[in-house]
Structures are given as structure tokens and as C-alpha cells.
Amino acid sequence: MLAAKIPAGSSVLDIGCGDGTIATLIAEFNPSLTIKGIEFAPRANCKIECTVFDGASIPYPSASFDVCMFVDVLHHVGDARGIETLLSEAGRVSRKFVLIKDHLSESRLDFKTLQFMDWVGNRPHGVVLPYNYQSRAEWDKHFLASGLGVKDWQSRVPLYPFPFAAMFGRQLHFIALLEKAGS
């Protein structure tokens, strides 16, 4: 689903690339892409070229990539200001698009479900877990403050088989293709 949103031939920066698995799968789906990663805590076994960064300032000049991508990264940022800082940095480094896969929390049940999923998936790897989930209205506010507009929004992201989809799917995930203002 992510690969389908990236124009062919694009250069992509995967911000918070982890071990590079998702970037590698995207590149397999669309071999015309060039993908590099940056990571706050780079892994020795990263499958893509990866540069360390401080978690706030992206170490590339403006307009260095066609697309900047965050996959399940922004909810690990400590506060709303940090989210907007990273989104603004991605907008600066991107020539046109910012692609996000993250979570939606519209209720206490959503929050508790996401918190459980995050803990199970990330705690064993030592990932910081601030549980900073946003509602759609909060995401829209962050996008606007960062000079990004929603070009495409998808909140039905089929990640889990039945019966797990009923508990862990149910629009807790979204994919958004954002466009820089004036692009």
C-alpha cells in the first residue's frame, strides 16, 4: 500500500527506518525507487543505507529527496511540538511529498489497544514508548502547522487476518500522502 503511493523513479528518505525491512519490501515492489534511511538508534544489520540523526533535525539539505516517509514513527515522538518539528523537517527535505503510516486514536479503547500493540511490538527492542497517539483532528492540525496538505488519506489498512482485524484493525491505522504547500 505504501509503495503504490510513491511515484516511480522517486528518491525516498525513510525516517526512522529501523532495520530497513519495510524500505526493502517497497523497493522490491517498485525497483525504480532509490531509498535511504535515517535512524535515531541505527541497527548494525540495517538492510538499507542508513545515517544516524538526532531525532529532530534531518541531516540533508532542503529538497534532497522526492518523498520523505515515516512508518509507525511519529507516535514515538514525545509531544505535539516534536511531531510538527519532524513533519516540518520532512517537508523541508522533500521536493514534493511526505508519506506517513501511523495510528489513529479517537477513543479510550483505541488508546488502550494501541498502547498494548506498541508495548508488545516495541518493548523487547528498547524502543521509547511515549504512547503519543493522535486523533484525525490532531493529525490535520499538525499537517497544517507543518505546511503540508492531505493529498490522499486511507484509514482502512488491512494488516491483520480475521479475527485479529476486529480488534487490532478497525481504523486504528492510516496511510496519508501529504503534499507540500504550493507544490
C-alpha positions as MATLAB code, in Angstrom:
seq = 'MLAAKIPAGSSVLDIGCGDGTIATLIAEFNPSLTIKGIEFAPRANCKIECTVFDGASIPYPSASFDVCMFVDVLHHVGDARGIETLLSEAGRVSRKFVLIKDHLSESRLDFKTLQFMDWVGNRPHGVVLPYNYQSRAEWDKHFLASGLGVKDWQSRVPLYPFPFAAMFGRQLHFIALLEKAGS';
ca = [
       0.000    0.000    0.000;
       2.878    2.373    0.742;
       4.761    1.532   -2.452;
       1.676    2.283   -4.541;
       1.640    5.862   -3.221;
       5.238    6.636   -4.248;
       5.734    7.842   -7.845;
       8.002    5.637   -9.957;
      11.621    6.728  -10.101;
      11.430    8.656   -6.819;
      14.224    9.105   -4.335;
      12.893    8.311   -0.860;
      14.146    9.062    2.642;
      12.815    6.574    5.213;
      12.865    8.498    8.500;
      13.114    6.095   11.419;
      13.869    3.185    9.094;
      14.525    0.608   11.827;
      16.237   -2.365   10.226;
      15.243   -1.297    6.698;
      12.816   -4.185    6.137;
       9.870   -2.022    5.053;
      12.052    0.066    2.714;
      13.428   -3.140    1.195;
       9.919   -4.511    0.591;
       8.850   -1.224   -1.003;
      11.910   -1.294   -3.283;
      11.103   -4.898   -4.271;
       7.579   -3.805   -5.216;
       8.929   -0.835   -7.189;
      12.613   -1.324   -8.150;
      12.729    2.137   -9.777;
      12.886    3.728   -6.301;
      16.073    4.756   -4.517;
      15.665    4.552   -0.734;
      17.976    5.742    2.031;
      17.232    5.731    5.736;
      17.926    7.721    8.851;
      17.522    6.391   12.362;
      17.866    7.722   15.890;
      19.250    4.344   17.012;
      20.728    2.739   13.869;
      20.934   -1.038   13.764;
      24.097   -2.809   12.655;
      22.030   -5.143   10.473;
      20.111   -2.407    8.585;
      19.168   -3.599    5.077;
      19.456   -0.124    3.521;
      21.995    2.679    3.655;
      21.301    4.352    6.991;
      22.610    7.544    8.611;
      22.262    8.418   12.282;
      20.238   11.502   13.211;
      19.297   13.258   16.437;
      15.561   12.585   16.143;
      14.712   16.203   15.272;
      16.978   17.672   12.552;
      17.185   15.715    9.314;
      20.828   15.746    8.177;
      20.179   16.516    4.497;
      19.861   19.780    2.557;
      16.481   21.117    1.508;
      14.779   19.326   -1.411;
      17.181   16.353   -1.296;
      14.508   13.673   -1.872;
      11.269   13.378   -3.822;
       9.488   11.702   -0.897;
      10.115   11.525    2.841;
       8.452    8.610    4.614;
       7.535    7.822    8.239;
       6.284    4.315    9.001;
       4.987    3.961   12.573;
       7.452    6.579   13.798;
       5.632    9.771   14.737;
       3.663    8.297   17.659;
       7.058    7.621   19.286;
       7.793   11.371   19.414;
       7.275   12.785   22.904;
       4.872   15.641   22.173;
       2.889   17.523   19.518;
       5.639   20.091   19.033;
       8.117   17.297   18.258;
       5.729   15.794   15.717;
       5.388   19.154   13.983;
       9.166   19.669   14.042;
       9.763   16.327   12.325;
       6.965   16.912    9.805;
       8.385   20.366    9.004;
      11.859   18.880    8.577;
      10.460   16.191    6.259;
       8.705   18.898    4.249;
      11.954   20.839    4.002;
      13.982   17.829    2.814;
      11.278   16.600    0.417;
      10.757   18.105   -3.010;
       7.072   17.190   -3.117;
       5.601   14.523   -0.795;
       5.628   13.204    2.756;
       4.196    9.706    3.201;
       3.017    8.552    6.621;
       1.760    5.268    8.040;
       0.783    5.723   11.668;
      -2.079    5.326   14.141;
      -5.408    6.970   14.927;
      -6.807    7.202   18.434;
     -10.340    8.512   18.638;
     -11.364    6.911   21.970;
     -10.056    5.425   25.198;
     -10.480    1.925   23.719;
      -8.369    2.964   20.709;
      -5.679    4.335   23.018;
      -5.551    1.212   25.210;
      -5.486   -1.091   22.164;
      -2.650    0.877   20.541;
      -0.767    1.022   23.826;
      -0.936   -2.773   24.133;
       0.130   -3.283   20.495;
       3.032   -0.848   20.893;
       4.215   -2.480   24.089;
       4.128   -5.995   22.607;
       5.810   -4.949   19.341;
       8.417   -2.493   20.575;
       9.268   -3.046   24.230;
      11.538   -6.051   23.527;
      13.611   -3.824   21.187;
      14.096   -1.000   23.707;
      12.050    1.494   21.655;
      10.901    4.606   23.539;
       7.154    4.320   24.165;
       5.526    7.699   24.932;
       2.163    6.378   23.568;
       1.591    9.693   21.787;
      -1.350    8.695   19.586;
      -3.275   11.391   17.741;
      -6.859   11.787   16.553;
      -7.619   12.699   12.947;
      -8.289   16.297   14.008;
      -4.916   16.449   15.777;
      -3.119   14.991   12.742;
      -4.775   17.589   10.500;
      -3.596   20.340   12.859;
      -0.013   19.014   12.738;
      -0.085   18.792    8.941;
      -1.352   22.364    8.609;
       1.222   23.708   11.095;
       3.952   21.947    9.092;
       2.903   23.363    5.704;
       1.597   20.035    4.428;
      -1.768   19.251    2.863;
      -3.503   15.889    2.615;
      -3.438   14.635   -0.969;
      -4.645   11.117   -0.098;
      -5.904    9.600    3.173;
      -6.630    5.940    3.753;
      -7.853    4.682    7.118;
      -8.724    1.159    6.068;
      -5.355   -0.541    6.198;
      -5.856   -4.337    6.163;
      -2.887   -5.514    8.221;
      -4.411   -8.409   10.137;
      -6.362  -11.546    9.254;
      -9.741  -12.354   10.776;
     -10.394  -12.454   13.739;
      -7.474  -10.172   14.748;
      -8.636   -7.441   12.358;
     -11.724   -6.879   14.510;
      -9.592   -5.886   17.488;
      -6.344   -4.528   16.009;
      -7.546   -3.190   12.646;
     -10.770   -1.182   12.963;
      -9.298    2.034   11.577;
      -6.523    2.296   14.160;
      -4.063    2.710   11.273;
      -3.840    5.209    8.428;
      -1.724    5.987    5.405;
      -1.525    9.628    4.358;
       0.193   11.076    1.322;
       0.915   14.711    2.112;
       1.908   17.359   -0.369;
       3.999   20.411    0.351;
       2.014   23.641    0.219;
       2.487   25.280   -3.166;
       3.628   22.077   -4.900;
];
